[in-house]
């Protein structure tokens, strides 16, 4: 009689904050999977890793809440806490519970979790927080421990490739870490340390390995990505070299306005692999507020940078971050921010109410804005953001966009479909054909071409959003290397598009349009 096998140790992850944190968590997951662990939800986990953020006071509160939630899981898992808050407040996190282990050096997380679960797992590559003696000393904000980004191409990328069901179809590749901008509201330079970059050879090897494993899109990410430099190669050179690997889609994460040089703009516009979307934080549309924030540009300089980018990249979609209610922000400053966002024409606004973070200059500034005023200003900006996004998507009527399929879902009528993202960062839904609905495969990681068409049953106000439906009868298997060539519908193929998916309920149309011909 066969004896039942012991299930592999189970690990769950809670990752908060930026894309760099998510990229680092995925590296840890890959190491643990290679060592024999299973990745599960928190209720099944023997260990839970909480990767924290500390960019604001609210982020700190969310991190501590996530740790308490993990401690409350019924299997009483080990809770390993890492990330930026762990680098700054290890004692405070450890005090949350006896099952909490704080690992400030993220490179050590795979080994710590592996030892606790009886797995052989060494430290991860390129994950560590840096020791930064070149940063200004702040007695109440200790420097982060650990090792820098991997400077040695001999170390290479992770042996465990981040591809498969446990990972997203878009793989974030960490190219850079650290920041020395010291914006007055931000603690990250003290948590992450001075800027440093991953070796170019290591990045290229990782991208090639991800593409060979069937990863469909690569996102270059960093705490301050525009500061990338390795062997005399800056960000523009890195983008060119990564594009030469043959990756089909290449995207950049958030990039600071002053780093968007003419050379980088021309490089981005010249490479077919580069997605036609950039996230460029504005933070405020008022020059006095930008100065108080310690930002190194004016609104007019930001607008000139955007104009130059749109010249190099026609049809560029630009998203941004805005902080509302910064200390000293007046009603007039808030109005200027609304006006600037309207002029620039962003395709999405990420709006954050200012949250005081102890240890930053802004926390001690006079003129702290009441919470109710911050909430009101945020609501006005979000309303503007929804209108700008609808106008942008309405302008895409008739355009054929390439969609990378990411997951299965259901459309507004409850019918099964696939969901993905266009190069412009519009979320799109693609209908299953009857033939595909009967198959067992899924086109996750595949590309389709979808025509954005007006909904025949759209609301009376003619509003738009970012979901579309398309027939997928002839999809190939997902995540195969062959899938890295974009699939294109031939003229005459039937495609139906739907206006569906915006957050505001009053602009949902809820039904699909009739068939439309791809031309």
mmCIF file with all atom_site columns, C-alpha atoms in Angstrom, residues 40-156:
data_model
loop_
_atom_site.group_PDB
_atom_site.id
_atom_site.type_symbol
_atom_site.label_atom_id
_atom_site.label_alt_id
_atom_site.label_comp_id
_atom_site.label_asym_id
_atom_site.label_entity_id
_atom_site.label_seq_id
_atom_site.pdbx_PDB_ins_code
_atom_site.Cartn_x
_atom_site.Cartn_y
_atom_site.Cartn_z
_atom_site.occupancy
_atom_site.B_iso_or_equiv
_atom_site.pdbx_formal_charge
_atom_site.auth_seq_id
_atom_site.auth_comp_id
_atom_site.auth_asym_id
_atom_site.auth_atom_id
_atom_site.pdbx_PDB_model_num
ATOM 1   C CA . UNK A 1 40  ? -0.462 29.234 -1.061  1.00 0.00 ? 40  UNK A CA 1
ATOM 2   C CA . UNK A 1 41  ? -2.937 31.575 0.532   1.00 0.00 ? 41  UNK A CA 1
ATOM 3   C CA . UNK A 1 42  ? -2.367 32.688 4.140   1.00 0.00 ? 42  UNK A CA 1
ATOM 4   C CA . UNK A 1 43  ? -4.866 30.248 5.655   1.00 0.00 ? 43  UNK A CA 1
ATOM 5   C CA . UNK A 1 44  ? -2.866 27.259 4.389   1.00 0.00 ? 44  UNK A CA 1
ATOM 6   C CA . UNK A 1 45  ? 0.591  28.640 5.046   1.00 0.00 ? 45  UNK A CA 1
ATOM 7   C CA . UNK A 1 46  ? 3.293  27.333 7.348   1.00 0.00 ? 46  UNK A CA 1
ATOM 8   C CA . UNK A 1 47  ? 5.107  30.649 6.917   1.00 0.00 ? 47  UNK A CA 1
ATOM 9   C CA . UNK A 1 48  ? 3.953  34.061 5.729   1.00 0.00 ? 48  UNK A CA 1
ATOM 10  C CA . UNK A 1 49  ? 6.371  36.636 4.311   1.00 0.00 ? 49  UNK A CA 1
ATOM 11  C CA . UNK A 1 50  ? 5.265  40.257 4.712   1.00 0.00 ? 50  UNK A CA 1
ATOM 12  C CA . UNK A 1 51  ? 7.247  42.585 2.430   1.00 0.00 ? 51  UNK A CA 1
ATOM 13  C CA . UNK A 1 52  ? 6.665  46.041 3.892   1.00 0.00 ? 52  UNK A CA 1
ATOM 14  C CA . UNK A 1 53  ? 6.595  49.619 2.640   1.00 0.00 ? 53  UNK A CA 1
ATOM 15  C CA . UNK A 1 54  ? 7.361  52.711 4.718   1.00 0.00 ? 54  UNK A CA 1
ATOM 16  C CA . UNK A 1 55  ? 6.911  55.589 2.277   1.00 0.00 ? 55  UNK A CA 1
ATOM 17  C CA . UNK A 1 56  ? 4.220  57.266 4.420   1.00 0.00 ? 56  UNK A CA 1
ATOM 18  C CA . UNK A 1 57  ? 2.696  57.000 7.879   1.00 0.00 ? 57  UNK A CA 1
ATOM 19  C CA . UNK A 1 58  ? -0.284 55.251 6.301   1.00 0.00 ? 58  UNK A CA 1
ATOM 20  C CA . UNK A 1 59  ? 2.061  52.719 4.678   1.00 0.00 ? 59  UNK A CA 1
ATOM 21  C CA . UNK A 1 60  ? 3.551  51.944 8.101   1.00 0.00 ? 60  UNK A CA 1
ATOM 22  C CA . UNK A 1 61  ? 0.078  51.379 9.528   1.00 0.00 ? 61  UNK A CA 1
ATOM 23  C CA . UNK A 1 62  ? -0.836 49.048 6.643   1.00 0.00 ? 62  UNK A CA 1
ATOM 24  C CA . UNK A 1 63  ? 2.374  47.068 7.170   1.00 0.00 ? 63  UNK A CA 1
ATOM 25  C CA . UNK A 1 64  ? 1.691  46.529 10.871  1.00 0.00 ? 64  UNK A CA 1
ATOM 26  C CA . UNK A 1 65  ? -1.908 45.575 10.091  1.00 0.00 ? 65  UNK A CA 1
ATOM 27  C CA . UNK A 1 66  ? -0.665 42.982 7.575   1.00 0.00 ? 66  UNK A CA 1
ATOM 28  C CA . UNK A 1 67  ? 1.658  41.483 10.212  1.00 0.00 ? 67  UNK A CA 1
ATOM 29  C CA . UNK A 1 68  ? -1.173 41.252 12.765  1.00 0.00 ? 68  UNK A CA 1
ATOM 30  C CA . UNK A 1 69  ? -3.431 39.647 10.156  1.00 0.00 ? 69  UNK A CA 1
ATOM 31  C CA . UNK A 1 70  ? -0.750 37.058 9.384   1.00 0.00 ? 70  UNK A CA 1
ATOM 32  C CA . UNK A 1 71  ? -0.315 36.299 13.100  1.00 0.00 ? 71  UNK A CA 1
ATOM 33  C CA . UNK A 1 72  ? -4.064 35.655 13.324  1.00 0.00 ? 72  UNK A CA 1
ATOM 34  C CA . UNK A 1 73  ? -4.094 32.849 10.726  1.00 0.00 ? 73  UNK A CA 1
ATOM 35  C CA . UNK A 1 74  ? -5.361 29.624 12.295  1.00 0.00 ? 74  UNK A CA 1
ATOM 36  C CA . UNK A 1 75  ? -2.279 27.509 11.418  1.00 0.00 ? 75  UNK A CA 1
ATOM 37  C CA . UNK A 1 76  ? -0.171 29.880 13.546  1.00 0.00 ? 76  UNK A CA 1
ATOM 38  C CA . UNK A 1 77  ? 2.474  30.357 10.838  1.00 0.00 ? 77  UNK A CA 1
ATOM 39  C CA . UNK A 1 78  ? 5.926  31.807 11.212  1.00 0.00 ? 78  UNK A CA 1
ATOM 40  C CA . UNK A 1 79  ? 5.691  35.445 10.100  1.00 0.00 ? 79  UNK A CA 1
ATOM 41  C CA . UNK A 1 80  ? 8.821  36.754 8.371   1.00 0.00 ? 80  UNK A CA 1
ATOM 42  C CA . UNK A 1 81  ? 8.795  40.534 7.993   1.00 0.00 ? 81  UNK A CA 1
ATOM 43  C CA . UNK A 1 82  ? 11.123 42.243 5.542   1.00 0.00 ? 82  UNK A CA 1
ATOM 44  C CA . UNK A 1 83  ? 11.183 45.332 3.347   1.00 0.00 ? 83  UNK A CA 1
ATOM 45  C CA . UNK A 1 84  ? 11.652 49.032 3.993   1.00 0.00 ? 84  UNK A CA 1
ATOM 46  C CA . UNK A 1 85  ? 9.865  49.256 7.346   1.00 0.00 ? 85  UNK A CA 1
ATOM 47  C CA . UNK A 1 86  ? 11.865 46.263 8.582   1.00 0.00 ? 86  UNK A CA 1
ATOM 48  C CA . UNK A 1 87  ? 15.040 48.182 7.728   1.00 0.00 ? 87  UNK A CA 1
ATOM 49  C CA . UNK A 1 88  ? 13.959 51.150 9.861   1.00 0.00 ? 88  UNK A CA 1
ATOM 50  C CA . UNK A 1 89  ? 11.901 49.679 12.721  1.00 0.00 ? 89  UNK A CA 1
ATOM 51  C CA . UNK A 1 90  ? 12.937 46.058 13.303  1.00 0.00 ? 90  UNK A CA 1
ATOM 52  C CA . UNK A 1 91  ? 12.331 46.259 17.065  1.00 0.00 ? 91  UNK A CA 1
ATOM 53  C CA . UNK A 1 92  ? 8.854  47.691 16.682  1.00 0.00 ? 92  UNK A CA 1
ATOM 54  C CA . UNK A 1 93  ? 7.848  44.959 14.247  1.00 0.00 ? 93  UNK A CA 1
ATOM 55  C CA . UNK A 1 94  ? 9.373  42.179 16.354  1.00 0.00 ? 94  UNK A CA 1
ATOM 56  C CA . UNK A 1 95  ? 7.314  43.400 19.311  1.00 0.00 ? 95  UNK A CA 1
ATOM 57  C CA . UNK A 1 96  ? 4.081  42.613 17.446  1.00 0.00 ? 96  UNK A CA 1
ATOM 58  C CA . UNK A 1 97  ? 4.316  38.890 18.271  1.00 0.00 ? 97  UNK A CA 1
ATOM 59  C CA . UNK A 1 98  ? 6.535  36.027 19.353  1.00 0.00 ? 98  UNK A CA 1
ATOM 60  C CA . UNK A 1 99  ? 6.152  34.333 15.943  1.00 0.00 ? 99  UNK A CA 1
ATOM 61  C CA . UNK A 1 100 ? 7.516  37.386 14.119  1.00 0.00 ? 100 UNK A CA 1
ATOM 62  C CA . UNK A 1 101 ? 11.009 37.166 12.656  1.00 0.00 ? 101 UNK A CA 1
ATOM 63  C CA . UNK A 1 102 ? 12.308 40.425 11.198  1.00 0.00 ? 102 UNK A CA 1
ATOM 64  C CA . UNK A 1 103 ? 14.797 40.069 8.332   1.00 0.00 ? 103 UNK A CA 1
ATOM 65  C CA . UNK A 1 104 ? 15.989 43.527 7.341   1.00 0.00 ? 104 UNK A CA 1
ATOM 66  C CA . UNK A 1 105 ? 18.347 42.132 4.692   1.00 0.00 ? 105 UNK A CA 1
ATOM 67  C CA . UNK A 1 106 ? 15.928 40.883 2.046   1.00 0.00 ? 106 UNK A CA 1
ATOM 68  C CA . UNK A 1 107 ? 18.608 38.681 0.471   1.00 0.00 ? 107 UNK A CA 1
ATOM 69  C CA . UNK A 1 108 ? 18.476 36.504 3.598   1.00 0.00 ? 108 UNK A CA 1
ATOM 70  C CA . UNK A 1 109 ? 14.729 35.837 3.469   1.00 0.00 ? 109 UNK A CA 1
ATOM 71  C CA . UNK A 1 110 ? 14.915 32.653 1.333   1.00 0.00 ? 110 UNK A CA 1
ATOM 72  C CA . UNK A 1 111 ? 17.489 31.137 3.700   1.00 0.00 ? 111 UNK A CA 1
ATOM 73  C CA . UNK A 1 112 ? 15.569 32.110 6.869   1.00 0.00 ? 112 UNK A CA 1
ATOM 74  C CA . UNK A 1 113 ? 12.266 30.742 5.572   1.00 0.00 ? 113 UNK A CA 1
ATOM 75  C CA . UNK A 1 114 ? 13.942 27.634 4.170   1.00 0.00 ? 114 UNK A CA 1
ATOM 76  C CA . UNK A 1 115 ? 15.667 26.799 7.457   1.00 0.00 ? 115 UNK A CA 1
ATOM 77  C CA . UNK A 1 116 ? 12.403 27.220 9.381   1.00 0.00 ? 116 UNK A CA 1
ATOM 78  C CA . UNK A 1 117 ? 10.576 24.861 7.003   1.00 0.00 ? 117 UNK A CA 1
ATOM 79  C CA . UNK A 1 118 ? 13.338 22.299 6.556   1.00 0.00 ? 118 UNK A CA 1
ATOM 80  C CA . UNK A 1 119 ? 14.258 23.351 3.023   1.00 0.00 ? 119 UNK A CA 1
ATOM 81  C CA . UNK A 1 120 ? 17.725 23.872 1.582   1.00 0.00 ? 120 UNK A CA 1
ATOM 82  C CA . UNK A 1 121 ? 17.564 27.408 0.291   1.00 0.00 ? 121 UNK A CA 1
ATOM 83  C CA . UNK A 1 122 ? 20.407 29.889 0.027   1.00 0.00 ? 122 UNK A CA 1
ATOM 84  C CA . UNK A 1 123 ? 20.237 33.672 -0.020  1.00 0.00 ? 123 UNK A CA 1
ATOM 85  C CA . UNK A 1 124 ? 18.630 35.371 -2.988  1.00 0.00 ? 124 UNK A CA 1
ATOM 86  C CA . UNK A 1 125 ? 20.604 37.378 -5.564  1.00 0.00 ? 125 UNK A CA 1
ATOM 87  C CA . UNK A 1 126 ? 20.225 41.122 -5.948  1.00 0.00 ? 126 UNK A CA 1
ATOM 88  C CA . UNK A 1 127 ? 17.690 41.449 -3.128  1.00 0.00 ? 127 UNK A CA 1
ATOM 89  C CA . UNK A 1 128 ? 19.635 42.992 -0.296  1.00 0.00 ? 128 UNK A CA 1
ATOM 90  C CA . UNK A 1 129 ? 19.237 46.366 1.324   1.00 0.00 ? 129 UNK A CA 1
ATOM 91  C CA . UNK A 1 130 ? 22.447 48.393 1.282   1.00 0.00 ? 130 UNK A CA 1
ATOM 92  C CA . UNK A 1 131 ? 24.716 49.770 3.930   1.00 0.00 ? 131 UNK A CA 1
ATOM 93  C CA . UNK A 1 132 ? 25.147 53.396 2.895   1.00 0.00 ? 132 UNK A CA 1
ATOM 94  C CA . UNK A 1 133 ? 27.887 55.292 4.703   1.00 0.00 ? 133 UNK A CA 1
ATOM 95  C CA . UNK A 1 134 ? 27.770 58.023 2.061   1.00 0.00 ? 134 UNK A CA 1
ATOM 96  C CA . UNK A 1 135 ? 24.282 59.111 3.099   1.00 0.00 ? 135 UNK A CA 1
ATOM 97  C CA . UNK A 1 136 ? 23.827 61.938 5.604   1.00 0.00 ? 136 UNK A CA 1
ATOM 98  C CA . UNK A 1 137 ? 23.696 60.514 9.125   1.00 0.00 ? 137 UNK A CA 1
ATOM 99  C CA . UNK A 1 138 ? 20.328 60.811 10.858  1.00 0.00 ? 138 UNK A CA 1
ATOM 100 C CA . UNK A 1 139 ? 20.504 59.511 14.441  1.00 0.00 ? 139 UNK A CA 1
ATOM 101 C CA . UNK A 1 140 ? 16.821 58.519 14.679  1.00 0.00 ? 140 UNK A CA 1
ATOM 102 C CA . UNK A 1 141 ? 16.757 56.890 11.239  1.00 0.00 ? 141 UNK A CA 1
ATOM 103 C CA . UNK A 1 142 ? 19.278 54.014 11.148  1.00 0.00 ? 142 UNK A CA 1
ATOM 104 C CA . UNK A 1 143 ? 20.909 53.092 7.866   1.00 0.00 ? 143 UNK A CA 1
ATOM 105 C CA . UNK A 1 144 ? 19.675 49.891 6.282   1.00 0.00 ? 144 UNK A CA 1
ATOM 106 C CA . UNK A 1 145 ? 21.847 46.772 6.636   1.00 0.00 ? 145 UNK A CA 1
ATOM 107 C CA . UNK A 1 146 ? 22.718 44.213 4.025   1.00 0.00 ? 146 UNK A CA 1
ATOM 108 C CA . UNK A 1 147 ? 24.354 43.984 0.623   1.00 0.00 ? 147 UNK A CA 1
ATOM 109 C CA . UNK A 1 148 ? 23.994 46.139 -2.495  1.00 0.00 ? 148 UNK A CA 1
ATOM 110 C CA . UNK A 1 149 ? 22.461 45.292 -5.815  1.00 0.00 ? 149 UNK A CA 1
ATOM 111 C CA . UNK A 1 150 ? 24.457 42.595 -7.548  1.00 0.00 ? 150 UNK A CA 1
ATOM 112 C CA . UNK A 1 151 ? 27.465 44.376 -9.109  1.00 0.00 ? 151 UNK A CA 1
ATOM 113 C CA . UNK A 1 152 ? 29.028 41.199 -10.442 1.00 0.00 ? 152 UNK A CA 1
ATOM 114 C CA . UNK A 1 153 ? 27.729 39.617 -13.658 1.00 0.00 ? 153 UNK A CA 1
ATOM 115 C CA . UNK A 1 154 ? 29.272 36.324 -12.536 1.00 0.00 ? 154 UNK A CA 1
ATOM 116 C CA . UNK A 1 155 ? 26.505 36.075 -9.960  1.00 0.00 ? 155 UNK A CA 1
ATOM 117 C CA . UNK A 1 156 ? 23.970 36.276 -12.745 1.00 0.00 ? 156 UNK A CA 1
#
